[in-house]
Coordinates of C-alpha atoms and ligand atoms in Angstrom, one line a residue:
M1 CA 4.2 68.1 -12.2
V2 CA 7.3 67.7 -14.9
R3 CA 10.4 66.7 -13.6
A4 CA 14.2 66.2 -15.7
I5 CA 17.0 64.0 -14.7
V6 CA 19.8 65.3 -16.5
G7 CA 23.8 65.0 -16.4
A8 CA 26.3 67.6 -15.2
N9 CA 29.3 66.2 -16.9
W10 CA 30.4 63.6 -19.8
G11 CA 27.5 61.2 -19.2
D12 CA 27.4 58.0 -16.7
E13 CA 26.7 60.5 -13.4
G14 CA 24.4 58.0 -12.5
K15 CA 20.9 59.8 -14.1
G16 CA 19.7 55.5 -14.5
K17 CA 19.6 55.1 -10.6
I18 CA 18.4 58.4 -9.8
T19 CA 16.1 58.0 -12.3
D20 CA 14.8 54.4 -11.1
M21 CA 14.5 55.7 -7.8
L22 CA 12.3 58.8 -8.4
A23 CA 10.0 56.5 -10.3
K24 CA 8.7 54.5 -8.2
E25 CA 6.4 58.5 -7.2
S26 CA 6.1 58.5 -11.5
D27 CA 3.0 57.7 -13.4
I28 CA 5.0 58.6 -16.6
V29 CA 8.7 58.4 -17.8
I30 CA 10.1 59.6 -21.1
R31 CA 13.4 59.7 -23.1
F32 CA 13.3 62.6 -24.9
Q33 CA 16.6 62.4 -27.2
G34 CA 19.8 60.7 -27.9
G35 CA 18.9 56.5 -28.9
S36 CA 20.7 53.2 -28.0
N37 CA 24.4 55.1 -27.8
A38 CA 24.4 55.1 -24.4
G39 CA 23.4 53.3 -21.6
H40 CA 21.9 53.0 -17.9
T41 CA 22.8 50.6 -15.4
I42 CA 20.5 49.8 -13.2
I43 CA 20.0 46.7 -9.7
N44 CA 16.8 46.2 -8.2
N45 CA 15.2 43.2 -7.3
Y46 CA 14.7 41.7 -10.9
G47 CA 18.9 42.2 -11.6
K48 CA 21.0 44.2 -13.2
F49 CA 20.1 45.9 -16.5
A50 CA 22.0 47.8 -18.9
L51 CA 19.0 49.7 -20.6
H52 CA 19.6 51.7 -23.8
L53 CA 17.0 52.7 -25.0
L54 CA 13.8 52.3 -22.5
P55 CA 13.8 55.2 -19.8
S56 CA 14.5 53.3 -16.3
G57 CA 11.1 53.6 -15.4
V58 CA 10.5 50.4 -16.6
F59 CA 10.6 48.3 -13.4
Y60 CA 7.4 49.8 -12.0
G61 CA 3.9 48.3 -12.9
H62 CA 2.1 51.5 -12.8
T63 CA 4.8 53.5 -14.5
T64 CA 4.0 54.5 -18.4
S65 CA 7.5 54.8 -20.3
I66 CA 7.0 56.8 -23.5
I67 CA 10.2 57.1 -26.5
G68 CA 9.8 60.7 -27.2
N69 CA 9.7 62.9 -30.9
G70 CA 13.1 63.1 -30.0
V71 CA 15.0 59.9 -30.2
A72 CA 16.8 58.0 -32.3
L73 CA 14.1 55.2 -32.4
N74 CA 16.0 51.5 -32.8
I75 CA 13.1 49.3 -33.6
P76 CA 14.6 46.1 -33.5
Y77 CA 16.6 46.9 -30.8
L78 CA 13.6 48.3 -28.8
L79 CA 11.7 44.7 -29.2
D80 CA 15.3 42.9 -28.1
E81 CA 15.3 45.2 -24.6
I82 CA 12.3 44.6 -23.9
K83 CA 11.9 41.0 -24.3
S84 CA 15.3 41.2 -22.8
L85 CA 13.6 42.4 -19.1
T86 CA 10.2 39.6 -19.8
D87 CA 12.9 37.0 -19.9
K88 CA 14.2 37.7 -16.6
G89 CA 11.0 37.9 -15.2
V90 CA 9.9 41.7 -15.0
P91 CA 6.2 42.3 -15.6
A92 CA 5.2 43.4 -19.6
P93 CA 6.1 47.2 -18.8
K94 CA 2.9 49.7 -20.9
I95 CA 5.1 51.5 -23.0
L96 CA 4.3 54.1 -26.0
V97 CA 6.4 55.6 -28.8
S98 CA 5.7 58.4 -30.8
D99 CA 4.2 58.2 -34.0
R100 CA 6.4 61.3 -34.5
A101 CA 9.8 59.9 -33.4
Q102 CA 12.3 58.9 -36.2
I103 CA 13.8 56.0 -37.0
M104 CA 16.7 54.5 -36.9
M105 CA 17.9 52.8 -40.7
P106 CA 20.1 49.9 -40.9
Y107 CA 22.1 52.1 -43.3
H108 CA 22.7 54.7 -40.2
V109 CA 24.7 52.0 -38.2
L110 CA 27.0 51.3 -41.0
F111 CA 27.3 55.0 -42.3
D112 CA 28.1 55.2 -38.4
T113 CA 31.0 52.8 -39.2
Y114 CA 32.0 53.5 -42.4
E115 CA 32.9 56.9 -41.1
E116 CA 34.8 56.3 -38.5
E117 CA 36.7 53.7 -40.1
R118 CA 37.3 56.4 -42.8
L119 CA 38.3 59.0 -39.8
G120 CA 40.5 56.0 -38.6
G121 CA 43.0 58.1 -35.9
K122 CA 40.7 61.5 -36.3
S123 CA 37.5 60.1 -35.1
F124 CA 35.1 61.2 -32.4
G125 CA 35.4 57.7 -31.0
S126 CA 31.3 56.8 -31.7
T127 CA 29.7 54.0 -30.1
K128 CA 28.9 53.1 -34.1
S129 CA 25.2 52.5 -32.9
G130 CA 24.2 55.1 -36.0
I131 CA 23.6 58.7 -34.1
A132 CA 25.6 61.3 -36.1
P133 CA 24.1 59.9 -39.6
F134 CA 20.9 59.5 -38.0
Y135 CA 20.2 63.4 -36.3
S136 CA 22.5 64.3 -39.8
D137 CA 19.4 62.8 -42.4
K138 CA 17.1 63.8 -39.5
Y139 CA 18.0 67.9 -40.2
A140 CA 19.0 67.1 -43.6
K141 CA 14.8 66.0 -43.9
I142 CA 15.3 62.8 -45.0
G143 CA 14.7 60.8 -42.8
F144 CA 11.9 58.3 -41.6
Q145 CA 9.1 59.3 -39.4
V146 CA 6.9 56.4 -38.1
S147 CA 4.1 58.0 -39.3
E148 CA 6.1 57.1 -42.6
L149 CA 5.5 53.1 -42.2
F150 CA 2.0 53.4 -42.2
D151 CA 1.9 54.9 -46.2
E152 CA 3.2 52.0 -48.2
A153 CA 3.6 53.9 -52.1
V154 CA 4.9 57.5 -49.9
L155 CA 7.1 54.9 -47.6
E156 CA 8.7 52.8 -51.1
E157 CA 8.6 55.5 -53.7
K158 CA 11.0 57.7 -50.2
V159 CA 13.1 54.6 -49.8
N160 CA 14.1 55.2 -54.1
R161 CA 14.7 58.4 -53.3
V162 CA 16.8 58.2 -50.5
C163 CA 18.6 55.1 -51.4
E164 CA 19.7 56.4 -54.8
M165 CA 22.1 59.4 -52.5
K166 CA 23.0 56.5 -50.1
N167 CA 24.6 54.4 -52.8
I168 CA 26.5 57.5 -54.0
L169 CA 28.4 57.5 -51.3
L170 CA 28.1 53.7 -50.4
E171 CA 29.8 53.7 -53.9
H172 CA 32.6 56.0 -54.2
L173 CA 33.1 57.3 -50.8
Y174 CA 33.4 54.2 -48.1
H175 CA 33.7 51.8 -51.5
K176 CA 31.0 49.6 -49.7
P177 CA 27.9 47.3 -51.3
A178 CA 24.8 50.0 -51.8
I179 CA 21.6 49.1 -50.2
D180 CA 18.9 47.4 -52.5
P181 CA 15.7 49.2 -51.7
K182 CA 13.6 46.6 -52.4
E183 CA 15.5 44.7 -49.6
L184 CA 15.1 48.0 -47.3
F185 CA 11.5 48.4 -48.1
Q186 CA 10.2 45.5 -46.9
T187 CA 12.4 45.6 -43.2
L188 CA 10.8 48.5 -43.2
L189 CA 7.7 47.1 -43.6
E190 CA 8.5 44.8 -40.8
Y191 CA 9.6 47.1 -38.7
R192 CA 6.3 48.6 -38.9
D193 CA 4.5 45.3 -37.4
M194 CA 6.8 45.6 -34.8
I195 CA 6.3 49.0 -33.9
R196 CA 2.2 49.2 -34.5
P197 CA 0.9 47.6 -30.4
Y198 CA 3.4 50.7 -29.0
V199 CA 2.6 53.9 -31.8
C200 CA 0.9 56.8 -29.7
D201 CA 0.6 61.0 -30.4
V202 CA 2.8 60.7 -27.5
S203 CA 2.5 65.2 -27.3
S204 CA -1.3 64.9 -26.7
F205 CA -1.2 62.2 -24.4
L206 CA 1.0 64.2 -22.5
H207 CA -0.9 66.9 -22.3
D208 CA -3.9 65.7 -21.2
A209 CA -1.8 63.6 -18.4
I210 CA -0.5 67.2 -17.6
K211 CA -3.7 68.3 -16.8
E212 CA -4.6 65.5 -14.9
G213 CA -2.1 66.6 -12.6
K214 CA 0.1 63.3 -13.3
N215 CA 4.1 62.7 -11.6
I216 CA 6.4 63.2 -15.2
L217 CA 9.7 62.6 -15.7
L218 CA 12.0 63.4 -18.6
E219 CA 14.7 60.9 -18.5
G220 CA 18.4 62.8 -20.0
Q221 CA 20.7 60.9 -21.4
L222 CA 24.5 62.0 -21.2
G223 CA 25.5 64.7 -20.0
S224 CA 25.7 68.8 -20.6
L225 CA 29.6 68.0 -21.8
K226 CA 28.4 65.9 -24.9
D227 CA 25.5 68.8 -25.5
P228 CA 25.9 69.6 -29.7
D229 CA 25.6 73.4 -29.2
H230 CA 26.8 74.4 -25.3
G231 CA 28.7 71.0 -24.7
I232 CA 32.5 70.6 -25.9
Y233 CA 32.0 70.8 -29.7
P234 CA 33.1 69.2 -31.9
M235 CA 33.5 66.0 -29.3
V236 CA 30.1 66.1 -28.2
T237 CA 26.8 63.6 -29.4
S238 CA 24.0 64.6 -31.8
S239 CA 21.3 65.0 -29.9
S240 CA 20.8 67.7 -27.4
T241 CA 21.3 66.3 -23.7
L242 CA 19.9 69.5 -21.9
A243 CA 16.6 69.5 -19.9
A244 CA 15.5 72.3 -22.4
Y245 CA 15.1 69.9 -25.1
G246 CA 13.0 68.2 -23.5
A247 CA 9.8 70.1 -24.0
I248 CA 11.2 69.2 -28.0
G249 CA 12.1 66.0 -27.6
A250 CA 9.0 65.0 -25.4
G251 CA 6.3 67.9 -27.4
I252 CA 5.7 69.8 -24.1
P253 CA 5.5 73.0 -22.6
P254 CA 9.0 74.7 -22.0
Y255 CA 7.2 76.1 -18.4
E256 CA 5.7 73.0 -17.4
I257 CA 9.1 71.3 -16.9
K258 CA 9.5 72.4 -12.4
N259 CA 12.5 70.7 -11.4
I260 CA 15.3 70.2 -13.0
T261 CA 17.4 67.4 -10.8
T262 CA 20.6 67.8 -12.3
V263 CA 23.1 64.7 -11.9
V264 CA 26.6 64.9 -10.6
K265 CA 29.4 62.5 -10.4
A266 CA 31.5 63.2 -7.4
Y267 CA 34.5 62.3 -10.1
S268 CA 34.8 62.9 -13.1
S269 CA 34.5 60.0 -15.7
A270 CA 34.5 60.3 -19.9
V271 CA 34.3 58.4 -23.4
G272 CA 35.2 59.2 -26.1
A273 CA 38.3 61.7 -27.5
G274 CA 38.4 65.6 -26.6
A275 CA 39.9 68.1 -23.9
F276 CA 39.2 66.0 -20.3
V277 CA 41.0 69.3 -18.2
S278 CA 41.4 67.1 -14.9
E279 CA 41.9 63.9 -16.7
I280 CA 44.6 61.3 -14.5
F281 CA 46.4 58.3 -15.8
G282 CA 48.2 55.4 -14.6
Q283 CA 47.5 53.3 -11.7
E284 CA 46.0 56.2 -10.3
A285 CA 43.3 56.0 -13.1
D286 CA 43.9 52.2 -12.7
E287 CA 42.6 52.7 -9.4
L288 CA 39.5 54.8 -9.6
R289 CA 38.1 53.2 -12.4
R290 CA 38.3 50.0 -11.0
R291 CA 36.6 51.2 -7.7
G292 CA 34.6 53.2 -9.4
G293 CA 31.0 53.0 -10.3
D294 CA 29.5 49.6 -9.7
G295 CA 32.1 46.7 -10.9
G296 CA 34.3 49.4 -12.5
E297 CA 33.9 52.1 -15.0
F298 CA 33.1 50.8 -18.2
G299 CA 30.9 51.3 -21.2
A300 CA 27.7 50.3 -20.5
T301 CA 27.1 50.1 -24.3
T302 CA 30.5 49.2 -25.4
G303 CA 32.2 47.6 -22.3
R304 CA 35.2 50.3 -23.5
P305 CA 37.2 51.1 -19.9
R306 CA 36.7 55.2 -19.5
R307 CA 38.4 57.6 -19.1
M308 CA 38.7 58.8 -15.2
G309 CA 39.4 62.2 -13.7
W310 CA 39.2 64.2 -10.4
F311 CA 36.4 66.6 -9.9
D312 CA 36.2 69.3 -12.0
A313 CA 34.1 72.1 -10.6
V314 CA 34.6 74.2 -13.4
A315 CA 32.8 71.9 -15.8
S316 CA 30.4 71.0 -13.2
R317 CA 29.2 74.4 -12.5
Y318 CA 28.8 75.1 -15.9
G319 CA 27.1 72.0 -16.9
C320 CA 24.6 72.6 -14.0
R321 CA 23.9 76.1 -15.4
I322 CA 23.9 75.0 -18.8
Q323 CA 20.7 72.5 -17.7
G324 CA 18.9 75.0 -15.3
A325 CA 19.7 73.0 -12.6
T326 CA 16.5 73.1 -10.2
E327 CA 18.6 71.2 -8.0
V328 CA 21.7 68.5 -7.6
A329 CA 21.7 64.6 -6.7
L330 CA 25.6 64.2 -6.2
T331 CA 26.7 60.2 -6.9
V332 CA 28.6 57.8 -6.3
L333 CA 30.7 59.4 -3.4
D334 CA 31.2 56.5 -1.5
V335 CA 33.8 55.3 -4.5
L336 CA 35.9 57.7 -2.8
G337 CA 36.5 56.5 0.8
Y338 CA 40.0 54.9 -0.4
L339 CA 41.6 58.7 -0.2
D340 CA 44.1 59.6 1.3
E341 CA 43.4 63.3 -0.3
L342 CA 40.6 64.3 -2.8
P343 CA 42.0 66.9 -5.9
V344 CA 39.1 69.7 -6.9
C345 CA 39.7 71.2 -9.9
V346 CA 38.9 74.4 -9.1
G347 CA 40.0 76.8 -12.2
Y348 CA 41.4 76.5 -15.3
D349 CA 45.2 77.8 -16.1
I350 CA 44.4 79.2 -19.9
D351 CA 48.0 80.5 -20.7
G352 CA 48.8 81.4 -17.6
K353 CA 45.6 82.9 -16.6
V354 CA 42.9 81.3 -14.7
T355 CA 39.7 81.0 -15.0
K356 CA 36.8 79.5 -13.5
D357 CA 34.5 80.2 -16.5
F358 CA 34.4 77.3 -19.0
P359 CA 35.9 78.1 -22.0
T360 CA 34.4 77.3 -26.0
T361 CA 36.7 73.9 -27.1
V362 CA 39.4 75.9 -28.8
E363 CA 40.7 77.7 -25.1
L364 CA 40.0 74.4 -23.4
E365 CA 42.8 71.9 -25.3
K366 CA 45.0 75.1 -23.7
A367 CA 43.3 74.3 -20.3
K368 CA 45.8 72.6 -17.1
P369 CA 43.9 71.7 -14.0
V370 CA 44.0 74.2 -11.1
Y371 CA 43.8 71.8 -8.1
T372 CA 42.5 72.6 -4.1
K373 CA 43.1 69.5 -1.9
L374 CA 40.4 68.6 0.6
P375 CA 41.1 65.6 3.5
G376 CA 39.8 62.3 3.1
W377 CA 37.2 59.9 5.0
K378 CA 38.8 56.7 4.9
C379 CA 35.9 54.9 5.4
D380 CA 33.6 53.1 3.7
I381 CA 30.2 55.4 3.9
R382 CA 27.5 52.6 2.7
G383 CA 24.6 51.5 4.8
I384 CA 24.3 54.8 6.1
R385 CA 21.2 56.9 5.3
T386 CA 21.2 60.5 7.4
Y387 CA 23.7 63.2 6.4
E388 CA 25.0 63.8 9.5
E389 CA 26.3 60.3 10.0
L390 CA 28.8 60.9 7.3
P391 CA 31.9 61.6 8.8
K392 CA 32.7 65.4 8.9
E393 CA 35.6 64.7 5.9
C394 CA 32.8 63.1 3.8
R395 CA 30.6 66.4 4.4
D396 CA 32.9 68.5 3.9
Y397 CA 33.7 67.0 0.7
V398 CA 29.8 67.6 -0.6
E399 CA 29.6 71.5 0.7
F400 CA 33.1 72.6 -0.8
I401 CA 31.3 70.9 -4.3
E402 CA 27.8 72.5 -3.4
K403 CA 29.2 75.8 -3.1
E404 CA 31.4 75.5 -6.0
L405 CA 28.4 74.8 -8.1
G406 CA 26.3 77.1 -6.8
V407 CA 23.0 74.9 -6.1
K408 CA 21.3 72.8 -3.4
I409 CA 22.6 69.2 -3.4
T410 CA 19.4 67.8 -2.4
M411 CA 20.6 64.0 -3.3
V412 CA 23.5 62.2 -1.9
S413 CA 24.2 58.6 -3.9
N414 CA 26.0 56.4 -1.5
G415 CA 25.6 52.9 -3.5
P416 CA 24.3 51.8 -6.7
G417 CA 21.2 50.2 -5.0
R418 CA 17.7 51.7 -5.3
D419 CA 17.9 52.9 -1.6
E420 CA 20.8 53.8 -1.4
I421 CA 20.3 57.5 -1.1
I422 CA 20.4 60.5 1.7
Y423 CA 18.6 62.8 1.3
R424 CA 19.4 66.8 2.5
K425 CA 17.3 69.1 3.6
Ligands
GDP1 P1 24.2 56.4 -16.4 O1 24.0 57.0 -18.3 O2 24.3 58.2 -15.7 O3 22.4 56.3 -15.5 O4 24.9 56.0 -15.5 P2 25.6 54.6 -15.0 O5 25.1 53.5 -15.3 O6 26.2 54.6 -16.8 O7 26.9 55.0 -14.9 C1 26.6 54.8 -13.2 C2 26.9 53.9 -13.0 O8 27.0 53.7 -11.5 C3 26.8 52.8 -13.0 O9 26.8 51.1 -12.7 C4 25.5 52.3 -11.3 O10 24.9 51.1 -11.0 C5 26.5 53.4 -10.5 N1 26.0 54.0 -9.5 C6 24.9 55.0 -9.6 N2 25.5 55.6 -8.2 C7 25.6 55.1 -7.6 C8 26.5 55.4 -6.4 O11 25.7 56.5 -5.4 N3 27.3 54.7 -5.9 C9 28.4 53.5 -6.7 N4 28.9 53.0 -6.0 N5 27.6 53.1 -7.5 C10 26.6 54.0 -8.2

C-alpha cells in the first residue's frame, strides 16, 4: 500500500513528525521532490534532528529510505546528513538513491545566490540551496543524472559543454569568477565515489515492493501553495509539492497511491515572499511565533522567523483539494491554548466581493480576510490522548475546520513528540 504524506499549506505543517510516526509501520519511505531547501524537524529518543534531504523514516532500523528521481540531490549534503545521524548514535540507515536522480551542482547554489543578489528587493526569498537553477537546468536538459557519473568520457564532454554556457552568464550577467571545467569534472568524480554505494534502479525496486505488498510512504516537502502549477506562482518552489507528483518523482503508477494524508496546520505560517491573506503582525504575530511549533516558528534551514497568520480555511480547503486529500492530520493544535478567541479566515474579500474559492495570484494580492471568531479553550491540551477528553471549545475548533475542509480529520497532533497524537474514528 502506498500512502503520501503532503502539506496543504505553505510548508512547515509538521509533515516530518507525521511521517516519522507513520514510518513505524512502513517498510519504505521516499522523498520524491525538492531538495535540501526545506527541513523537517523530528524529535525522538535519539534527540532532535533537522532533516533536509533524508526521508523521515531514517530513524527506524526496519525502513529503507529512498531518494527518488524527482529530488534535487546534493551529494555532499546527503553524506553529511547521514553522518550527522550516526554521530548521534542513530544506527546506519538503509539508503537507496535513484540512478535517475539529478545532481545539485556547486554552480546551482552559486547561481541561486547571485540571482537573489541581482534581484535585490524583488527577490523570491530563496533559501539559496540551488533549487531554482537546478530544476531550470533539468528541464532545459542540461542537468546531470546520477547515472551519467559512471561514464567518464561522456561526463567530461558534457561538463565542458555546460561550463561554456554557464561561464557566459557568470561573466556577463553576474560579473563573477568563471567555473573551471577540469575542477568541476574532478568534483563530479568525487561525487561518483561518494554516491556509488547507494545507487539503485529505484522504480524497479518499488515495482517489486508494491507487488510484495510492502507499506510505502511518499514524503512530500513544502505544501500545496508552493506548487509551481497550483500554488501562488511565482512565489513557489520549483518542483511539484503535490501527491500526484509522487508517482513521477518515485517512479510508480499513479493509481497505487491509495491514501493521501494531508497535513494541515491549526494556524498559518509561511516563509518567503508572496500574498498571505490571514497574516498577522506586531505583538500578536510575535506571541504566536514564539509559542508555535516546537520552540518557535523559525525556518529549519535558514533560521528565519516565519510569517504568522490565523487559520485560513479558503487556502487550506484548496490545498486539500489540489492534493486529493483522503484524510487530514491537523497539527500544532496545542499551541493555540493561550487565546481567548480564535479568528478563522472563512472568505476572501476581493474588490468588495466575498469568495470562498482560492484565486490566482493576481487576484490573491487584492484579497482581504473575512474572519469568523471561535471561543478559545484556555488550557494546555498536551498529554491528552483521546478526542473526547479535549475541551469542548477545542473540539468545536477541530470540527469547524473539518467542515470547512470537507475532509475527515483522522489525526490531531497536540505536541511535537511521536506519541503526541489523537486518532479520531
Ligand atoms: P514539516 O516541514 O512539515 O515537517 O514541518 P517542520 O518540521 O518545519 O515544522 C513543524 C514544527 O512543529 C517542528 O518543530 C515540529 O517538531 C513541531 N510540531 C509538529 N507537530 C506538532 C504539534 O502537534 N505540536 C507542537 N507544539 N509542535 C509540533
